[in-house]
Amino acid sequence: MRDVAIIGVGLTKFGELWDKSFRQLIAEAGSKAILDSGIGGKEIDAMYIGSMSSGRFIGQEHVGALVADASGFSHRHIPATRVEGACASGGLAVREGFLSIASGMNDIVVVGGIEKMNDVAGATATETLIMAADQEWEAFFGVTFPGLYAMIAMKHMRDYGTTKEQLAQVAVKNHANGALNPYAQYQREITLEQAINAAPVAYPLGLLDCSPVTDGAASIVLCAADKAKKYTDKPVKILGSGQASDTLALHARRDICTLDSTVYAAKMAYKQANMTPKDVDLAEVHDCFTIAEICAIEDLGFVKKGEGGGAIEKKITTLDGSLPVNTSGGLKSKGHPVGATGVAQMVEITQQLRGEAGKRQVKNANIGLAHNVGGSGATCVIHILEAV
Ligand code: COA
């Protein structure tokens, strides 16, 4: 297998973007990444695009070809493939691009992720998102994603004594980070009292325990590592890539508080990178709900099972803690345009490892991890990156 590096990144602002179309968003993110990388359009061998449900959100399928067209590459007939794995669509697109270069098939690949979720009413967005859960066992009975993660939170509270206050502390931390990110949907801090007392959504989760409904796009340019220095003096190498699956329905898991897809994808990525969780300097984890961040830091091996809530309380994961988590603001505050999220996580880690994260820069960041989950954990994809 060949080594692969990230040589360019690009992001649109995340939020309710009424004034921009789907194709404008992906073209903006893609052109920023291409400009950042210094490659010429003629050098692109392939494109992979993560998008979860463009058919339901904007009435448009066939997104691979659309993105190549909107980016001005249709006349070059570049292979462009859409990748779907619910909220992990973006991370899976990164992995497909990575594998295509590692295999020797391609030298330079552009990966994009996009979702435009606000063109439909809130209830339609909720209905669309829950299609990523099990239709027969879950969605048919009316459960929503906040409902599924609320069940995980209830069991975590019962089994490990995790408190509503600890959940709220995840939101407070991620909003504090998002306040430093000019691309975030919510660039404002919140207090612990606001988070605890926010309007209930699905007990114990309130409004401020949830990621929002977001429009946005992200892009990265991948290159065979031995050719990367031609384009940039700051390549970021992908040391490990792991992916795993689990049951679609939550009730069929051995333990609903453990995302085994995370455990197995992490094992694969750590092994490939020849690393342990202790080697990681910072992580972007899939905090679609506050409880998801607590489960993630446990399942990734940063803390023992059941100690995630305590770790948040001890402020281990704040910007100046020993393991900063979700420095971008995470899905909670930066926003969660589902198909774009996994790519946006790679953008944040790359910027941190290059020392270009501005006010939210982590000191001495050399190794970063991106963790992207589909649904309630039926898919997980993890990448470990290193500043070269
Ligand atoms: N965090 C912080 N503020 C939020 C927010 C969130 N998650 N969601 C909405 N808001 C704010 C809005 O900006 C708005 O503020 P304003 O009145 O100052 O403009 C206000 O709350 C009401 O917004 P609205 O869009 O009417 O909220 P809603 O009740 O329709 O939706 C949720 C709130 C939590 C139900 C919705 O954000 C949601 O479904 N989130 C989960 C998304 C999801 O499941 N993703 C997939 C994960 S696997």
Tab-separated table of N, CA, C and O in Angstrom, residues 252-322:
chain	number	residue	atom	x	y	z
A	252	ALA	N	-30.493	-4.486	19.137
A	252	ALA	CA	-29.839	-5.757	18.810
A	252	ALA	C	-28.361	-5.777	19.204
A	252	ALA	O	-27.679	-6.776	19.006
A	253	ARG	N	-27.875	-4.658	19.777
A	253	ARG	CA	-26.454	-4.588	20.153
A	253	ARG	C	-26.202	-5.292	21.482
A	253	ARG	O	-27.083	-5.374	22.323
A	254	ARG	N	-24.927	-5.703	21.702
A	254	ARG	CA	-24.607	-6.378	22.970
A	254	ARG	C	-24.743	-5.401	24.133
A	254	ARG	O	-25.063	-5.757	25.251
A	255	ASP	N	-24.484	-4.100	23.881
A	255	ASP	CA	-24.609	-3.067	24.917
A	255	ASP	C	-24.872	-1.757	24.200
A	255	ASP	O	-24.025	-1.314	23.416
A	256	ILE	N	-26.021	-1.126	24.459
A	256	ILE	CA	-26.341	0.071	23.663
A	256	ILE	C	-25.438	1.256	24.021
A	256	ILE	O	-25.398	2.237	23.300
A	257	CYS	N	-24.710	1.174	25.139
A	257	CYS	CA	-23.800	2.270	25.518
A	257	CYS	C	-22.425	2.149	24.868
A	257	CYS	O	-21.580	3.025	25.036
A	258	THR	N	-22.171	1.017	24.199
A	258	THR	CA	-20.877	0.842	23.531
A	258	THR	C	-21.116	0.761	22.037
A	258	THR	O	-21.881	-0.093	21.577
A	259	LEU	N	-20.481	1.651	21.280
A	259	LEU	CA	-20.599	1.563	19.824
A	259	LEU	C	-19.472	0.654	19.342
A	259	LEU	O	-18.323	1.085	19.186
A	260	ASP	N	-19.812	-0.619	19.132
A	260	ASP	CA	-18.779	-1.577	18.715
A	260	ASP	C	-18.182	-1.203	17.356
A	260	ASP	O	-17.032	-1.559	17.071
A	261	SER	N	-18.946	-0.511	16.528
A	261	SER	CA	-18.363	-0.078	15.240
A	261	SER	C	-17.188	0.868	15.520
A	261	SER	O	-16.160	0.807	14.833
A	262	THR	N	-17.310	1.699	16.541
A	262	THR	CA	-16.193	2.583	16.918
A	262	THR	C	-15.026	1.753	17.445
A	262	THR	O	-13.873	1.954	17.049
A	263	VAL	N	-15.334	0.792	18.326
A	263	VAL	CA	-14.271	-0.035	18.931
A	263	VAL	C	-13.475	-0.748	17.826
A	263	VAL	O	-12.240	-0.718	17.831
A	264	TYR	N	-14.182	-1.347	16.864
A	264	TYR	CA	-13.501	-2.132	15.831
A	264	TYR	C	-12.801	-1.233	14.791
A	264	TYR	O	-11.690	-1.547	14.355
A	265	ALA	N	-13.440	-0.147	14.405
A	265	ALA	CA	-12.794	0.771	13.447
A	265	ALA	C	-11.532	1.366	14.078
A	265	ALA	O	-10.507	1.537	13.411
A	266	ALA	N	-11.614	1.665	15.375
A	266	ALA	CA	-10.452	2.248	16.076
A	266	ALA	C	-9.306	1.247	16.126
A	266	ALA	O	-8.151	1.597	15.858
A	267	LYS	N	-9.643	-0.023	16.443
A	267	LYS	CA	-8.613	-1.068	16.486
A	267	LYS	C	-7.860	-1.117	15.153
A	267	LYS	O	-6.638	-1.195	15.098
A	268	MET	N	-8.646	-1.089	14.057
A	268	MET	CA	-8.069	-1.172	12.714
A	268	MET	C	-7.170	0.044	12.436
A	268	MET	O	-6.048	-0.099	11.935
A	269	ALA	N	-7.655	1.218	12.795
A	269	ALA	CA	-6.889	2.446	12.505
A	269	ALA	C	-5.627	2.527	13.370
A	269	ALA	O	-4.551	2.878	12.880
A	270	TYR	N	-5.762	2.208	14.663
A	270	TYR	CA	-4.579	2.255	15.558
A	270	TYR	C	-3.519	1.260	15.076
A	270	TYR	O	-2.328	1.556	15.075
A	271	LYS	N	-3.973	0.057	14.659
A	271	LYS	CA	-3.024	-0.978	14.224
A	271	LYS	C	-2.274	-0.500	12.976
A	271	LYS	O	-1.045	-0.602	12.900
A	272	GLN	N	-3.032	0.042	12.032
A	272	GLN	CA	-2.396	0.510	10.802
A	272	GLN	C	-1.404	1.644	11.080
A	272	GLN	O	-0.333	1.715	10.486
A	273	ALA	N	-1.763	2.505	12.032
A	273	ALA	CA	-0.890	3.644	12.360
A	273	ALA	C	0.230	3.239	13.318
A	273	ALA	O	1.118	4.044	13.595
A	274	ASN	N	0.144	2.003	13.830
A	274	ASN	CA	1.105	1.521	14.829
A	274	ASN	C	1.114	2.431	16.053
A	274	ASN	O	2.162	2.891	16.505
A	275	MET	N	-0.079	2.711	16.554
A	275	MET	CA	-0.232	3.652	17.673
A	275	MET	C	-1.231	3.139	18.682
A	275	MET	O	-1.972	2.187	18.410
A	276	THR	N	-1.274	3.818	19.839
A	276	THR	CA	-2.291	3.532	20.847
A	276	THR	C	-3.046	4.851	21.095
A	276	THR	O	-2.573	5.915	20.669
A	277	PRO	N	-4.164	4.787	21.815
A	277	PRO	CA	-4.905	6.028	22.090
A	277	PRO	C	-4.026	7.085	22.777
A	277	PRO	O	-4.248	8.289	22.596
A	278	LYS	N	-3.027	6.645	23.533
A	278	LYS	CA	-2.158	7.599	24.265
A	278	LYS	C	-1.349	8.489	23.314
A	278	LYS	O	-0.900	9.567	23.689
A	279	ASP	N	-1.159	8.038	22.069
A	279	ASP	CA	-0.357	8.818	21.111
A	279	ASP	C	-1.126	9.987	20.492
A	279	ASP	O	-0.548	10.846	19.840
A	280	VAL	N	-2.456	9.991	20.689
A	280	VAL	CA	-3.291	11.000	20.017
A	280	VAL	C	-3.241	12.327	20.791
A	280	VAL	O	-3.430	12.355	22.004
A	281	ASP	N	-2.986	13.428	20.066
A	281	ASP	CA	-2.905	14.748	20.709
A	281	ASP	C	-4.242	15.475	20.726
A	281	ASP	O	-4.476	16.317	21.586
A	282	LEU	N	-5.083	15.226	19.723
A	282	LEU	CA	-6.412	15.860	19.697
A	282	LEU	C	-7.347	15.034	18.810
A	282	LEU	O	-6.869	14.266	17.960
A	283	ALA	N	-8.653	15.180	19.035
A	283	ALA	CA	-9.613	14.378	18.261
A	283	ALA	C	-10.863	15.186	17.939
A	283	ALA	O	-11.301	16.029	18.735
A	284	GLU	N	-11.386	14.932	16.746
A	284	GLU	CA	-12.728	15.394	16.389
A	284	GLU	C	-13.612	14.157	16.470
A	284	GLU	O	-13.381	13.188	15.726
A	285	VAL	N	-14.568	14.129	17.389
A	285	VAL	CA	-15.428	12.948	17.519
A	285	VAL	C	-16.876	13.312	17.176
A	285	VAL	O	-17.249	14.485	17.205
A	286	HIS	N	-17.660	12.279	16.896
A	286	HIS	CA	-19.011	12.461	16.348
A	286	HIS	C	-20.014	12.744	17.478
A	286	HIS	O	-20.714	11.859	17.959
A	287	ASP	N	-20.096	14.031	17.883
A	287	ASP	CA	-20.988	14.423	18.986
A	287	ASP	C	-22.338	14.868	18.439
A	287	ASP	O	-22.771	15.992	18.700
A	288	CYS	N	-23.039	13.982	17.727
A	288	CYS	CA	-24.361	14.369	17.220
A	288	CYS	C	-25.294	14.696	18.388
A	288	CYS	O	-26.220	15.496	18.258
A	289	PHE	N	-25.041	14.075	19.530
A	289	PHE	CA	-25.713	14.417	20.793
A	289	PHE	C	-24.619	14.373	21.861
A	289	PHE	O	-23.608	13.667	21.694
A	290	THR	N	-24.816	15.079	22.965
A	290	THR	CA	-23.736	15.173	23.973
A	290	THR	C	-23.325	13.794	24.473
A	290	THR	O	-22.139	13.533	24.668
A	291	ILE	N	-24.296	12.895	24.645
A	291	ILE	CA	-23.963	11.546	25.124
A	291	ILE	C	-23.051	10.825	24.120
A	291	ILE	O	-22.212	10.006	24.512
A	292	ALA	N	-23.177	11.154	22.846
A	292	ALA	CA	-22.359	10.481	21.824
A	292	ALA	C	-20.879	10.822	22.017
A	292	ALA	O	-20.006	9.986	21.761
A	293	GLU	N	-20.577	12.046	22.465
A	293	GLU	CA	-19.161	12.400	22.702
A	293	GLU	C	-18.615	11.608	23.900
A	293	GLU	O	-17.472	11.143	23.879
A	294	ILE	N	-19.454	11.440	24.922
A	294	ILE	CA	-19.020	10.682	26.105
A	294	ILE	C	-18.744	9.228	25.710
A	294	ILE	O	-17.704	8.658	26.063
A	295	CYS	N	-19.658	8.619	24.952
A	295	CYS	CA	-19.435	7.232	24.499
A	295	CYS	C	-18.197	7.168	23.608
A	295	CYS	O	-17.408	6.218	23.693
A	296	ALA	N	-18.011	8.172	22.748
A	296	ALA	CA	-16.894	8.133	21.785
A	296	ALA	C	-15.549	8.129	22.502
A	296	ALA	O	-14.663	7.334	22.158
A	297	ILE	N	-15.377	8.998	23.491
A	297	ILE	CA	-14.040	9.047	24.127
A	297	ILE	C	-13.768	7.751	24.897
A	297	ILE	O	-12.614	7.365	25.062
A	298	GLU	N	-14.846	7.067	25.323
A	298	GLU	CA	-14.662	5.748	25.959
A	298	GLU	C	-14.320	4.688	24.903
A	298	GLU	O	-13.357	3.932	25.048
A	299	ASP	N	-15.130	4.636	23.840
A	299	ASP	CA	-14.967	3.570	22.841
A	299	ASP	C	-13.681	3.730	22.025
A	299	ASP	O	-13.163	2.755	21.484
A	300	LEU	N	-13.159	4.944	21.958
A	300	LEU	CA	-11.881	5.164	21.263
A	300	LEU	C	-10.692	4.826	22.162
A	300	LEU	O	-9.545	4.883	21.725
A	301	GLY	N	-10.971	4.510	23.427
A	301	GLY	CA	-9.910	4.083	24.349
A	301	GLY	C	-9.192	5.233	25.044
A	301	GLY	O	-8.148	5.040	25.674
A	302	PHE	N	-9.743	6.457	24.977
A	302	PHE	CA	-9.092	7.595	25.651
A	302	PHE	C	-9.293	7.509	27.163
A	302	PHE	O	-8.454	7.936	27.940
A	303	VAL	N	-10.471	6.994	27.567
A	303	VAL	CA	-10.749	6.747	28.992
A	303	VAL	C	-11.460	5.398	29.081
A	303	VAL	O	-11.927	4.873	28.065
A	304	LYS	N	-11.537	4.853	30.315
A	304	LYS	CA	-12.204	3.545	30.481
A	304	LYS	C	-13.717	3.688	30.300
A	304	LYS	O	-14.271	4.775	30.522
A	305	LYS	N	-14.383	2.563	29.966
A	305	LYS	CA	-15.846	2.576	29.821
A	305	LYS	C	-16.471	3.073	31.124
A	305	LYS	O	-16.108	2.611	32.208
A	306	GLY	N	-17.371	4.031	30.976
A	306	GLY	CA	-18.071	4.557	32.153
A	306	GLY	C	-17.419	5.801	32.731
A	306	GLY	O	-18.017	6.477	33.564
A	307	GLU	N	-16.187	6.117	32.278
A	307	GLU	CA	-15.483	7.272	32.866
A	307	GLU	C	-15.551	8.525	31.991
A	307	GLU	O	-14.898	9.522	32.277
A	308	GLY	N	-16.337	8.449	30.896
A	308	GLY	CA	-16.415	9.592	29.969
A	308	GLY	C	-16.985	10.845	30.628
A	308	GLY	O	-16.456	11.945	30.444
A	309	GLY	N	-18.057	10.659	31.398
A	309	GLY	CA	-18.690	11.811	32.064
A	309	GLY	C	-17.709	12.481	33.018
A	309	GLY	O	-17.588	13.720	33.049
A	310	GLY	N	-16.981	11.657	33.785
A	310	GLY	CA	-15.999	12.185	34.744
A	310	GLY	C	-14.876	12.923	34.031
A	310	GLY	O	-14.397	13.967	34.513
A	311	ALA	N	-14.461	12.410	32.864
A	311	ALA	CA	-13.370	13.050	32.108
A	311	ALA	C	-13.799	14.448	31.638
A	311	ALA	O	-13.001	15.388	31.656
A	312	ILE	N	-15.065	14.560	31.230
A	312	ILE	CA	-15.580	15.876	30.790
A	312	ILE	C	-15.547	16.834	31.991
A	312	ILE	O	-15.114	17.977	31.878
A	313	GLU	N	-16.002	16.324	33.144
A	313	GLU	CA	-16.060	17.144	34.351
A	313	GLU	C	-14.657	17.606	34.765
A	313	GLU	O	-14.483	18.740	35.222
A	314	LYS	N	-13.671	16.744	34.578
A	314	LYS	CA	-12.282	17.110	34.952
A	314	LYS	C	-11.630	17.994	33.893
A	314	LYS	O	-10.457	18.318	34.000
A	315	LYS	N	-12.361	18.295	32.832
A	315	LYS	CA	-11.910	19.213	31.767
A	315	LYS	C	-10.682	18.701	30.996
A	315	LYS	O	-9.865	19.477	30.492
A	316	ILE	N	-10.586	17.370	30.913
A	316	ILE	CA	-9.499	16.757	30.146
A	316	ILE	C	-9.621	17.109	28.663
A	316	ILE	O	-8.619	17.232	27.957
A	317	THR	N	-10.867	17.296	28.186
A	317	THR	CA	-11.103	17.441	26.743
A	317	THR	C	-11.284	18.901	26.290
A	317	THR	O	-11.668	19.142	25.152
A	318	THR	N	-11.027	19.862	27.191
A	318	THR	CA	-11.138	21.272	26.771
A	318	THR	C	-9.927	21.648	25.917
A	318	THR	O	-8.944	20.895	25.840
A	319	LEU	N	-9.977	22.831	25.327
A	319	LEU	CA	-8.917	23.286	24.421
A	319	LEU	C	-7.531	23.227	25.076
A	319	LEU	O	-6.538	22.924	24.417
A	320	ASP	N	-7.474	23.532	26.382
A	320	ASP	CA	-6.167	23.487	27.056
A	320	ASP	C	-6.020	22.239	27.930
A	320	ASP	O	-5.135	22.163	28.777
A	321	GLY	N	-6.891	21.245	27.716
A	321	GLY	CA	-6.799	19.991	28.484
A	321	GLY	C	-5.745	19.065	27.888
A	321	GLY	O	-5.101	19.396	26.887
A	322	SER	N	-5.592	17.875	28.498
A	322	SER	CA	-4.545	16.962	28.013
A	322	SER	C	-4.945	16.289	26.693
A	322	SER	O	-4.087	15.843	25.946
